[in-house]
Every structure is written in C-alpha cells, then in structure tokens.
Coordinates of C-alpha atoms (C1' of nucleotides) in Angstrom, one line a residue:
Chain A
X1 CA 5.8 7.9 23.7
X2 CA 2.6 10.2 22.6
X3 CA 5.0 12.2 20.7
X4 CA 6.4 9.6 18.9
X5 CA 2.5 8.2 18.0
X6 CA 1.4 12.1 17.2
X7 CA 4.9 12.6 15.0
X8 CA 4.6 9.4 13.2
X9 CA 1.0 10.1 12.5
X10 CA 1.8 13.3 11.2
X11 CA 4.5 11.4 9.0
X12 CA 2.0 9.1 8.0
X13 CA -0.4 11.4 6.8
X14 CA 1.9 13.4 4.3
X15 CA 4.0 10.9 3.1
X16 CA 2.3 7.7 3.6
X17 CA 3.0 4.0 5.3
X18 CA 6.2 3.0 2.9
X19 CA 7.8 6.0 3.6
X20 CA 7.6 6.4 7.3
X21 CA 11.2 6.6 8.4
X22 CA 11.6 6.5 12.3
X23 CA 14.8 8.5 12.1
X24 CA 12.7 11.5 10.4
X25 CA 10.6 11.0 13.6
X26 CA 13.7 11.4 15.6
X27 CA 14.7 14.2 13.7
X28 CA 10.9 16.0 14.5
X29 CA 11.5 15.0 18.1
X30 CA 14.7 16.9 17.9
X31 CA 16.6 13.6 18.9
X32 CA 18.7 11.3 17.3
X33 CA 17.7 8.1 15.9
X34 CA 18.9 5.8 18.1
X35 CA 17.3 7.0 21.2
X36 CA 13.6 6.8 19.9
X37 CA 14.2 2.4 19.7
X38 CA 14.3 2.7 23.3
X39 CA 10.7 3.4 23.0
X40 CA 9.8 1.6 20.3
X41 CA 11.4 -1.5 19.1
X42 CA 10.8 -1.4 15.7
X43 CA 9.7 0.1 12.5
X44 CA 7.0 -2.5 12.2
X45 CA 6.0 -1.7 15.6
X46 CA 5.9 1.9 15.2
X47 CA 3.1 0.8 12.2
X48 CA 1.3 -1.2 14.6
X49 CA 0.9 1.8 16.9
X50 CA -0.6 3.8 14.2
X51 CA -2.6 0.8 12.8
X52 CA -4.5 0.4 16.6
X53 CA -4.4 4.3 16.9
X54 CA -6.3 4.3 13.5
X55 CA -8.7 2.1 14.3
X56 CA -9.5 3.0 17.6
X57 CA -10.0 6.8 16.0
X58 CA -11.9 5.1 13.2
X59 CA -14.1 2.9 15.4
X60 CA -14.6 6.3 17.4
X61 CA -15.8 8.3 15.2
X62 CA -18.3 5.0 13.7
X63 CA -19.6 5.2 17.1
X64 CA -20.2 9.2 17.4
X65 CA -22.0 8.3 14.0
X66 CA -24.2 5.9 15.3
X67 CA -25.2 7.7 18.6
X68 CA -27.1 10.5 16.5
X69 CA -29.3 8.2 15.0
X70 CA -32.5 6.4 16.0
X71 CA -32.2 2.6 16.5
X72 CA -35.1 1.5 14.8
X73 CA -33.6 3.7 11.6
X74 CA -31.8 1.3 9.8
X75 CA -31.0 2.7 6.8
X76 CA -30.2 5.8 8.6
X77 CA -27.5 4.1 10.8
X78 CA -26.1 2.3 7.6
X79 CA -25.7 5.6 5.6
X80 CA -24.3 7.4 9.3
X81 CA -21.8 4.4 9.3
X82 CA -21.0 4.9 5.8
X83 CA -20.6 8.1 5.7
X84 CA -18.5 8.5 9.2
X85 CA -16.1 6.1 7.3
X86 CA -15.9 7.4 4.5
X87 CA -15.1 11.1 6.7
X88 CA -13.0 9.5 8.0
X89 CA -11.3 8.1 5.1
X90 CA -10.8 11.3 3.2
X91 CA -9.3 13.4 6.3
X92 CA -6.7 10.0 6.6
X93 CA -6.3 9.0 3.4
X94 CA -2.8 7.0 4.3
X95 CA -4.3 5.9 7.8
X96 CA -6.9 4.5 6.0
X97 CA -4.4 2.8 3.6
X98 CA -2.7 1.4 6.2
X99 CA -5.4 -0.3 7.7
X100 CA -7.5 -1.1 4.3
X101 CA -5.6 -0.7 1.9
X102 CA -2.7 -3.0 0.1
X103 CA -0.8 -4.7 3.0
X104 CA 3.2 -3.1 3.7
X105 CA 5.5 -5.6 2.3
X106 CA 7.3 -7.7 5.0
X107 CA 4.8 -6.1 7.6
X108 CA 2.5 -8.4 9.2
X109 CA -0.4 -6.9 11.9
X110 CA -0.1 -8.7 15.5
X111 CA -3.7 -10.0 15.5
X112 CA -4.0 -9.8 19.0
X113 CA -3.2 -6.4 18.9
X114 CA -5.3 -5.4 16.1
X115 CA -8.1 -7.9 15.8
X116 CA -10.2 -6.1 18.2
X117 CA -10.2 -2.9 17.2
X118 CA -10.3 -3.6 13.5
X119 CA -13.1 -5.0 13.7
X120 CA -15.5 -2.7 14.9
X121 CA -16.9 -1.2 12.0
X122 CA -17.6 -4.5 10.7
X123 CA -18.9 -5.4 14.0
X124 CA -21.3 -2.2 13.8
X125 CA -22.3 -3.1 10.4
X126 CA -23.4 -7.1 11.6
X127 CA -25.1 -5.6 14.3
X128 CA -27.2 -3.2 12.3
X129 CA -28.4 -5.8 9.5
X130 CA -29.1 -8.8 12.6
X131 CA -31.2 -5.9 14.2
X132 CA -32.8 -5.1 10.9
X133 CA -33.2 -8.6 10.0
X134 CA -34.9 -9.1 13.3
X135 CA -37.3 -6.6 12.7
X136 CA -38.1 -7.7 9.5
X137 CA -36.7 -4.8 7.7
X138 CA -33.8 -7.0 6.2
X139 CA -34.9 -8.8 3.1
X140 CA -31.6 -10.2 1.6
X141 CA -31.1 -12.1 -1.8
X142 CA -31.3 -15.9 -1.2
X143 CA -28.1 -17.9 -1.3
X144 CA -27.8 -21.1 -1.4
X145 CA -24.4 -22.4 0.4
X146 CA -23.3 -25.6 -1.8
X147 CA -19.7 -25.3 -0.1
X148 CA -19.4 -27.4 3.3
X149 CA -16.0 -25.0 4.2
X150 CA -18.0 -22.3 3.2
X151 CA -20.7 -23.4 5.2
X152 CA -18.4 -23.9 8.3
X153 CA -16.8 -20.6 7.2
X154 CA -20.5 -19.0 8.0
X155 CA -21.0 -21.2 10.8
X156 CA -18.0 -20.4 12.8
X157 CA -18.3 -16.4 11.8
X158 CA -21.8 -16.7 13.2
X159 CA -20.2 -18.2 16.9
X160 CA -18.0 -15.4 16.9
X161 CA -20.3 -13.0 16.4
X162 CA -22.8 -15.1 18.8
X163 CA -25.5 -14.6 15.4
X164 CA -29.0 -16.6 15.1
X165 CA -29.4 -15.4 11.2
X166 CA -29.5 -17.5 8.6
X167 CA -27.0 -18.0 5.5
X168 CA -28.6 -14.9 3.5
X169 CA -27.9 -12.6 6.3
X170 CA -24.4 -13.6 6.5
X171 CA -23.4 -13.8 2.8
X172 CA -25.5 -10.3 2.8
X173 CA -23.1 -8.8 5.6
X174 CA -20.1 -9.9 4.1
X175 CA -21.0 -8.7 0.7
X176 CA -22.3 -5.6 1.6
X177 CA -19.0 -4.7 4.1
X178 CA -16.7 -5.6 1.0
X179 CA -19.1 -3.6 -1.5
X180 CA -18.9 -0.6 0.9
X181 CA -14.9 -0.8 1.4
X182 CA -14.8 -1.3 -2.1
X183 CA -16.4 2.0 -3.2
X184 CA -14.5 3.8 -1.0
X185 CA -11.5 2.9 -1.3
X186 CA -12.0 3.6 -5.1
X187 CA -12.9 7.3 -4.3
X188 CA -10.1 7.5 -1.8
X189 CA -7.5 5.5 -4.1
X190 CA -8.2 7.6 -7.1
X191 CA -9.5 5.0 -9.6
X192 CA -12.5 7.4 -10.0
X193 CA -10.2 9.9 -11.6
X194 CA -9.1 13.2 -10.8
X195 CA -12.8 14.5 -10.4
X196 CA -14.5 11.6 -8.8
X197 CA -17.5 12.0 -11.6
X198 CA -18.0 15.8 -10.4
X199 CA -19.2 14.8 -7.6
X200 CA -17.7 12.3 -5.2
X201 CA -20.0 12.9 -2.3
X202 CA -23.6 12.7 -4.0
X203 CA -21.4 9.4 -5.8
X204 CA -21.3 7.8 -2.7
X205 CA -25.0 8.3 -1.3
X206 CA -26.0 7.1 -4.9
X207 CA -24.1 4.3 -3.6
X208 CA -25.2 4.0 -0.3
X209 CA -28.7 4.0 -1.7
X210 CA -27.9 0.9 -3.9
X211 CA -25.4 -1.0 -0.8
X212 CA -29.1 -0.8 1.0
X213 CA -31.0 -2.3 -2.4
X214 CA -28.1 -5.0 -2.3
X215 CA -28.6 -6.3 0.7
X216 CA -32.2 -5.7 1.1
X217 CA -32.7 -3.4 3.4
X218 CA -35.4 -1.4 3.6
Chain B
X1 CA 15.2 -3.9 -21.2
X2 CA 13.5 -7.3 -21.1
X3 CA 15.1 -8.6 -18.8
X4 CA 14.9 -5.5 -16.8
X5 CA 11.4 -5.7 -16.8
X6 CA 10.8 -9.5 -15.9
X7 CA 13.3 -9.2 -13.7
X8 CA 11.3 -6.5 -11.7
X9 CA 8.3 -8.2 -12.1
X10 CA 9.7 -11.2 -10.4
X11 CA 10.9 -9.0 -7.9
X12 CA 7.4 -7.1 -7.6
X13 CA 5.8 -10.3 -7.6
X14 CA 8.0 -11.6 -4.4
X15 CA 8.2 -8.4 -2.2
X16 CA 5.6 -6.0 -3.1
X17 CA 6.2 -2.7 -4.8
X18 CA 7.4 -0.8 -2.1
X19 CA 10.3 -2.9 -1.8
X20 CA 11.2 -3.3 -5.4
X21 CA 15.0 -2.1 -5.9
X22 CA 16.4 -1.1 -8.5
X23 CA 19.8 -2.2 -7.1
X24 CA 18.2 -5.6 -6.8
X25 CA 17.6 -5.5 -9.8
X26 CA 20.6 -4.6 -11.0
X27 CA 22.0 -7.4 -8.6
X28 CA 20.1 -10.1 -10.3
X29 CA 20.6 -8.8 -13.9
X30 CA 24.6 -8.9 -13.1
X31 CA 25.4 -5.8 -13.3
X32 CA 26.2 -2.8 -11.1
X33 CA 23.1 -0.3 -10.3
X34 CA 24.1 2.9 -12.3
X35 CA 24.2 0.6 -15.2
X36 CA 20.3 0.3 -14.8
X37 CA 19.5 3.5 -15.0
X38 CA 20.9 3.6 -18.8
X39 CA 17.9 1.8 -19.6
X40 CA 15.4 3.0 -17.2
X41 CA 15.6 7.0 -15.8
X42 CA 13.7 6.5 -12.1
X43 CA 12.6 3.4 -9.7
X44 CA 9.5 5.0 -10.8
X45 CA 9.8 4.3 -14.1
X46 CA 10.6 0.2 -13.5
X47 CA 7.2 1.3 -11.6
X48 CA 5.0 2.3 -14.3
X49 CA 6.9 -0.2 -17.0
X50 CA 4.9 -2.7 -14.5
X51 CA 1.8 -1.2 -14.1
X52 CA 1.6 -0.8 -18.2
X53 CA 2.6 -4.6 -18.4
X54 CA 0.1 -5.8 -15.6
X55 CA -2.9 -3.7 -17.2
X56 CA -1.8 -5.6 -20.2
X57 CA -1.9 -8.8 -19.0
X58 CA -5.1 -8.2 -17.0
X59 CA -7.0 -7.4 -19.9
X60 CA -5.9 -10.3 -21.9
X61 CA -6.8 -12.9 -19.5
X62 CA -10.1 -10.7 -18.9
X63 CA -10.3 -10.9 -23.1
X64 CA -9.7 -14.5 -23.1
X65 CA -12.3 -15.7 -20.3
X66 CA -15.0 -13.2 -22.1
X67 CA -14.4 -15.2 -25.8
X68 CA -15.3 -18.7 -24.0
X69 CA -18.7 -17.1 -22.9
X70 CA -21.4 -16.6 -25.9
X71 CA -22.3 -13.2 -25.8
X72 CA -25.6 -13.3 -25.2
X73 CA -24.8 -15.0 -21.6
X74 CA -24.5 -11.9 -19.7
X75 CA -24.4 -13.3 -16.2
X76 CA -22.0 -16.0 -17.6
X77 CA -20.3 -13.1 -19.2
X78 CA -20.1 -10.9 -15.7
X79 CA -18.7 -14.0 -14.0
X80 CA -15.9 -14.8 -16.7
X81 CA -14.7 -11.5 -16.2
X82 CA -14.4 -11.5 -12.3
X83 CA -13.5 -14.9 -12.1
X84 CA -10.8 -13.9 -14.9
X85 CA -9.8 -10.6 -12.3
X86 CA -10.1 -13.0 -9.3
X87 CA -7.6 -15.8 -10.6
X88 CA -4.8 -12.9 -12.0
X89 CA -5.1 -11.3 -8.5
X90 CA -4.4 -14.0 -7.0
X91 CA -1.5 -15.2 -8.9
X92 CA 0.3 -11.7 -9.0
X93 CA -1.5 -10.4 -5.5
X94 CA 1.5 -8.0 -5.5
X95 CA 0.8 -6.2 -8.7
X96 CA -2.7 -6.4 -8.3
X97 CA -1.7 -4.1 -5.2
X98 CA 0.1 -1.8 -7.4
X99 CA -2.7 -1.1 -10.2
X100 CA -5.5 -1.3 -7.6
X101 CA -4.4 -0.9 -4.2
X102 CA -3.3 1.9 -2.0
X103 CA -1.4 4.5 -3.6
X104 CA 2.5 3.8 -3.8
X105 CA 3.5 7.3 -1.9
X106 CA 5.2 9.9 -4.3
X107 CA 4.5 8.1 -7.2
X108 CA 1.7 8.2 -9.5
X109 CA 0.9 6.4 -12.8
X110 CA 1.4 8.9 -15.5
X111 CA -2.2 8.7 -17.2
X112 CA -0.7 9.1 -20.9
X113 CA 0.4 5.5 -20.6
X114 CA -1.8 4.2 -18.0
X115 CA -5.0 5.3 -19.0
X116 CA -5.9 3.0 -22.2
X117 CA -4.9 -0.5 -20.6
X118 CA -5.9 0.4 -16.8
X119 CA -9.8 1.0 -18.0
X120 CA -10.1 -2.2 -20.4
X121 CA -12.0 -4.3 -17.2
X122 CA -13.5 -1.2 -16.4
X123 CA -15.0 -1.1 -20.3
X124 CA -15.5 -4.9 -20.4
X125 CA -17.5 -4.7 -17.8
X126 CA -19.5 -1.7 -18.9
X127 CA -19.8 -3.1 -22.5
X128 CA -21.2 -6.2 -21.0
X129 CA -24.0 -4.0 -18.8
X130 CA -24.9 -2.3 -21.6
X131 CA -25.2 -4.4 -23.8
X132 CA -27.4 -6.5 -21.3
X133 CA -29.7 -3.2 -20.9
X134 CA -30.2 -3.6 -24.5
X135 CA -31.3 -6.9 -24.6
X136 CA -33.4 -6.0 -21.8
X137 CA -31.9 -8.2 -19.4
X138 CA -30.7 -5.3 -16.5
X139 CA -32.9 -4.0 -14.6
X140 CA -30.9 -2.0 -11.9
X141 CA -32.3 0.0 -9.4
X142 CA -33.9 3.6 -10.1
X143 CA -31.6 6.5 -8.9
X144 CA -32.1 10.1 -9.2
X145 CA -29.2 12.3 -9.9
X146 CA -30.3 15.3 -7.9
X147 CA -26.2 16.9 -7.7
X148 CA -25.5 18.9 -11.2
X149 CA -22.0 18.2 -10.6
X150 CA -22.6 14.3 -10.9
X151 CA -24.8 14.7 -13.8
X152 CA -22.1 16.4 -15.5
X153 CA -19.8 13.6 -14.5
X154 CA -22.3 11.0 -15.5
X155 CA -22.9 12.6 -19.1
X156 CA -19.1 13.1 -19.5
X157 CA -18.5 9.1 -18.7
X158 CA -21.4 8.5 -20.8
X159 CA -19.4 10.3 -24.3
X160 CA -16.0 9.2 -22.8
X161 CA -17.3 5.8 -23.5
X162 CA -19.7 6.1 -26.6
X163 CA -23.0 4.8 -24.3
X164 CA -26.8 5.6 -24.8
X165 CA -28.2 4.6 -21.5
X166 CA -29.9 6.1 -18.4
X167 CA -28.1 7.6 -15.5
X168 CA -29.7 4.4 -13.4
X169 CA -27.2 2.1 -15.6
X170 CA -24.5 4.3 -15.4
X171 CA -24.5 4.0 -11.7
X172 CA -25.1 0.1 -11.6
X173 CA -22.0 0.3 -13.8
X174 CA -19.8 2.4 -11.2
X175 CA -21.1 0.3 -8.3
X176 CA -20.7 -2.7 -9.7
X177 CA -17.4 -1.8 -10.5
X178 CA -16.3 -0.9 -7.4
X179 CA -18.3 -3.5 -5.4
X180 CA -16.7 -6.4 -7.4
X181 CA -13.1 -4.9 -6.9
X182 CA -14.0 -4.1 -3.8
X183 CA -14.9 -8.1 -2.9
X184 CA -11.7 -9.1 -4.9
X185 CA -9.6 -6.6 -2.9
X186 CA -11.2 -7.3 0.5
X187 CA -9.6 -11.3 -0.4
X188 CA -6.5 -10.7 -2.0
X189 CA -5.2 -8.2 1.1
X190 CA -6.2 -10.8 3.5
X191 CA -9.2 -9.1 5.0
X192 CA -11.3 -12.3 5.1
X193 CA -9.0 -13.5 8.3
X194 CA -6.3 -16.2 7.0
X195 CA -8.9 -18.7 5.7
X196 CA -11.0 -16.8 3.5
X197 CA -14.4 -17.8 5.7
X198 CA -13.4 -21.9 4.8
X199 CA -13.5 -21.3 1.3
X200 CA -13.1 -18.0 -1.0
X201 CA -13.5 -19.3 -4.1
X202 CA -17.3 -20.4 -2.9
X203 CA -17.3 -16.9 -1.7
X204 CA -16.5 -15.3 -4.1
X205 CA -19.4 -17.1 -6.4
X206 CA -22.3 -16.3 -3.3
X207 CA -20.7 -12.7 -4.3
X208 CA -20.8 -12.5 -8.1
X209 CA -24.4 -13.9 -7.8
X210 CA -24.9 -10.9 -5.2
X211 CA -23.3 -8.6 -7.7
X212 CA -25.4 -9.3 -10.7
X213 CA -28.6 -9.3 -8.2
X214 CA -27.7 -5.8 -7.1
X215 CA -26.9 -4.4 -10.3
X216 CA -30.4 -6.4 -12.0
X217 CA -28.6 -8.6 -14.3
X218 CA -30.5 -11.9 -15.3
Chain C
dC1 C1' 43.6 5.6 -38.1
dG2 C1' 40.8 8.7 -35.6
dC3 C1' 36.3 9.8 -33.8
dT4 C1' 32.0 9.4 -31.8
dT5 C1' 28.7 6.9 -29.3
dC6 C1' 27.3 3.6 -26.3
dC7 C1' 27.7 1.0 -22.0
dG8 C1' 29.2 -0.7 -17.8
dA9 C1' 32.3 0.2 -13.6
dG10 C1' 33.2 2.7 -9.6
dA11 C1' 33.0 6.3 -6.3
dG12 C1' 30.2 9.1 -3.9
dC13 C1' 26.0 11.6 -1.6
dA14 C1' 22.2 11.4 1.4
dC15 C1' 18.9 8.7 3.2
dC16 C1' 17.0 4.3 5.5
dG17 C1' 16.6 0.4 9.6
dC18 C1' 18.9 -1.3 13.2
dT19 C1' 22.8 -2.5 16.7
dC20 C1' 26.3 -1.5 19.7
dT21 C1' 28.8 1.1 23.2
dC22 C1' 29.6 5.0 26.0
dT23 C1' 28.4 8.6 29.0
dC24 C1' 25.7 11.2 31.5
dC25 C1' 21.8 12.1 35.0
dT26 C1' 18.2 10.8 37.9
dT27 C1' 16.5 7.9 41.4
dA28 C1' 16.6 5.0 45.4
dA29 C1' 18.6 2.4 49.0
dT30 C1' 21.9 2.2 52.5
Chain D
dA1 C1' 25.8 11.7 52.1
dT2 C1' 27.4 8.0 49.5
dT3 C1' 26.8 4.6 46.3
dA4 C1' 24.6 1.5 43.3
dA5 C1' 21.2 1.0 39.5
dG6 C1' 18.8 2.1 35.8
dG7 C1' 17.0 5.1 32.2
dA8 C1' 18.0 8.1 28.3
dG9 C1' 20.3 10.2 24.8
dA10 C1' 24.7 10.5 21.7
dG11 C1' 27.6 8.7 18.4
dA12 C1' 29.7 5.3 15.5
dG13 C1' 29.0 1.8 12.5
dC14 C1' 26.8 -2.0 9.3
dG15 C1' 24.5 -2.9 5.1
dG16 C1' 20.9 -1.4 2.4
dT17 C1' 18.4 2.2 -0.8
dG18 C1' 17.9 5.9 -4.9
dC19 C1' 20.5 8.6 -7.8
dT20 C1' 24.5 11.3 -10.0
dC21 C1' 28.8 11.8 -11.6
dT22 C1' 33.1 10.6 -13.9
dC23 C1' 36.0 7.4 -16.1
dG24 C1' 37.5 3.9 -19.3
dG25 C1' 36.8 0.4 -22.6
dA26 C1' 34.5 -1.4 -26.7
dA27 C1' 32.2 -1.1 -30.9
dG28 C1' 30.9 1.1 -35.1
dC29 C1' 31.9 4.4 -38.8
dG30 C1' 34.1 8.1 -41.6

DNA sequence: CGCTTCCGAGAGCACCGCTCTCTCCTTAAT
DNA sequence: ATTAAGGAGAGAGCGGTGCTCTCGGAAGCG
C-alpha cells in the first residue's frame, strides 16, 4: 500500500495527474495490473490518496514554516506561510496541480476525505489575520456586504471557523488567500513566461510585500 | 476543419481537455479516426487550435465590455474587463482550464501562435493601469527592486510592451494580474466550496473593489 | 483515356481503466 | 496433521485511447 502511494507519487511528479496510469504503477511494482485493484479500487481513488498525501505534506511543511517564527510577527508568519507554499509548490509542481490547480475531468475529491486537510493552509492563513486583527495590526479595506447570500456566505464561514471579526476581515481573508494562490500558481503554471521576469523569487516577495498592503497588514 | 474545431470545442467544453478525443471527434463528425488526422497532425494540435480560438474569443468579449466603458472610467474600465474574464470563465470553465489552468502534461502551447492572443487581457489590463498612472489616478504601493535579475525582467516587460512607468506600476500590473486571475480561478475550479460563500458574483465585486484598492486605482 | 492527388476506410500497434476467473500459498481452526 | 478460508497475484478479455500504415475509390486535369 505505501508503495503504491510512493510509486504513484513518483508518477505524479514526472508525468502529471492526467497521465497517471495505475498499470505503469503495477509495472514499477514489478506486478501486473490487476493485482494492484486489490489495494486500491480505483484510479480515482488512487488520486485521492495522493490528493490527502499532498496536503497533509503541504499542511506539514506550512506548519514547520510557522513554528520558526514569533507569534506576535505577523507579517513574518504570512511571508513564512507564503513562502513554505510556494517551496512547496515548485519541488511538486503536479502535486500542487492536483490539489490547486484545474480540477481532473470526471474526478471529483471525497470531501470528507479531503476537506480537512485541504484546508489547513487556509486555516493557518484565517488564523494569522484574526490574531493580527486582534491585535490591531490588521487594518483591512472597508467593504460594504449589500448581498444577503453573501452575507450568510460570511456568516456561516465565520461559524465554521468559530471567527468574532467583522465583514472586512473576512472579505480580506478570502481575497488575500485567492490573491496569494493566484500568484503562484502563475509562477508555477508558467504564465510568467519561460524566465519568470528574471527573477521569480524576489517576484514573489515583491508580492508578498503588496498581499500584506492588500489586506492591511502591518 | 470547422467542424473539427467546434466539434472539439464542444467536446472540450463538456469533458475537460484531458479527455478530449480525437476519436470522439471523429465519432461525432462521422467519420473514422485516421480520417481526422488528414486535417489535424496530433491531439495536440486540436489542442492548440483551441487554445488559439479561446484566446480569441476571450479577448473579444474582454474588447467588447472595455468599448461600453468611457475611457476615462478606470475603475469602471478594470471591472468591465474582469467582469468580461469572469462571465467567459464561467461559460467555457473547461477552456478557461486549458489557457489558464494547470498545465495539460506533455503538451505545451507552441508560443509562435499562442503568444499574440494569450497576452491581449494581460495588455488590456496594463494599458488600462497605465493609462490610469497618467491621469494620475494610481497610486500603487512603493516597491524597491533590490534583485538585478528582476530589474532586468522589469525593464524588458517595460520595452516588450512600449510603457514609460516606474517599476512600482509595473509590479501593481503583475500583481494585479495574477491576483484577479487568481480570484477568478479560485471560483471557476470550485475552491470556494459548492456555493461560492452564498453568492460569487457579490464576491467577486467585494474582490474587484479589493483589487483596484490594492493596486491604488480610483 | 490515363494520371495524379486527395480523402476516407480499415487494420493494426501499444497503451489505458477495469472486470473476471483461476490458481496458488499462507493462515487458522479443528 | 488435515482441512477449510481467505488473501494475493496471474492472465485473459472488454472497450476505449493516440497514432501509423496501406488500400481503394473519387475527383480533377493533361
């Protein structure tokens, strides 16, 4: 069963989500294809290994980020979060696909297998802009929420979470987790071209720098 | 050829690209597979035939919204374009995918025909922020470019696309770029959760307003 | 009429996901 | 020790894929 994960993994990393083939994981495992669905049922299933594996190795390394850095350092911890994802990201480019990327066609991720996990980097994000907004360090753009489904939309995020922020915070969170998924998966996609700007790594702390302007933190 | 191409696109548009077939094709068009490839030489081909034709498409409707917006309305202007983006996306989600989403494995877009339509909402956008510097009406956050590698990068972006502004614009430019596709991407692959916080198309609005904050548009 | 050129059909190769059956081989209970 | 049970791999087979090859007919042209 781990050799299955650690050869699909590999499989995944060099040719990518479409084109992992559970027979050319038999073949690796030196067995034929038939005998590896006694392990694991499916295809799809075989992705939704790899998709918990990633984020549990993903939500791993978040946390090693966030250990290293002082608590009262907010724009440390968002720039150590940042940048352990965006690590991350580049050493698993088609992991980081998988889970962030363009959904597999026909391939659907169990929630309740997946909904914990994948969340923790957003989770570690939330909880670093609450504590910053507690502390007064978090000085978000003012919204104004004129949709009522938008509104519940916050209001049940904010049970979830178990939050006591107001609507600024949240629309702040939300914007700030896309805007940070965004720019990397533009680096790790390729739509910055072949040379990232020259310099893809002092791109992103330019970035980082401006994710912090954007939500306000300071 | 026509029909080989709308044929694909339906197909692109109803299973994704990875399971776009050229036999399918062929299937639908009536005619047996190897007669396909008189017209078109790879699957990657029909591949890049689509991307050409959704860059294409994108950039009208981007065109279109952006001539119903008077041009000295640059916050109207910003939001014509990613409300524009956001409605295309969400019609074709699947070829949205394919010009801005992971990476289909083993092929890439050949840049020679890819290039000039895949960087029109790139330039709309940038025309738009720089023309709004002009007037005086962006203001975006002071960055120092302390890597030589992303000055280079910076200066060459600036004479790939004919600008006069300071490197503080051409990084509002890049993040705002990638922050709105990130905040269209994050809804379009489902990220949101299956309701889209209650409403997306609110959400989306709380974001472009975000968007123009962060990059000092008024 | 003959010739070339195009176009579709068909067979075939190797790969894929997945199912089925068959045969071992280990384990456990009697 | 014998026997029953279950796990595990092998192998064949189904329909699908991309792609290549050859063949035959049709259309245009000298």
């Amino acid at each position: 069963m781990a050799d299955i994960v650690r050869i699909g993994r590999h499989h995944l990393a060099i040719d990518g989500a479409a084109a992992l083939s559970l027979r050319a994981v038999a073949r690796d495992l030196g067995v034929v294809s038939s005998a590896v669905y006694r392990y694991v049922k499916s295809r799809d299933e075989l992705l939704t290994l790899l998709v918990v594996d990633g984020y549990d190795e993903l939500g791993d390394a978040v946390d090693a980020a966030l250990a290293e850095v002082p608590g009262d350092d907010f724009v440390g911890r968002q720039a150590a979060i940042g940048r352990a994802v965006r690590a991350w990201a580049l050493a698993e480019p088609a992991t980081y696909a998988l889970l962030f990327g363009s959904p597999v066609p026909g391939y659907e991720a169990p929630a309740e297998r997946t909904l914990g996990p994948g969340t923790r980097v957003l989770r570690a994000l939330v909880t670093l802009w609450t504590e910053a907004y507690a502390a007064g360090r978090l000085s978000p753009p003012e919204v104004e929420v004129s949709s009522t489904r938008l509104a519940a939309g916050f209001n049940a995020a904010r049970d979830e979470l178990g939050l006591d922020v107001p609507d600024s915070v949240v629309a702040a969170c939300v914007f700030g987790w896309a805007a940070l998924f965004g720019c990397l998966g533009w680096e790790v996609f390729g739509q910055y071209g072949r040379d990232g700007l020259g310099d893809p790594e002092a791109l992103f702390e330019l970035h980082l720098g401006m994710l912090a302007g954007a939500v306000g933190l300071s």
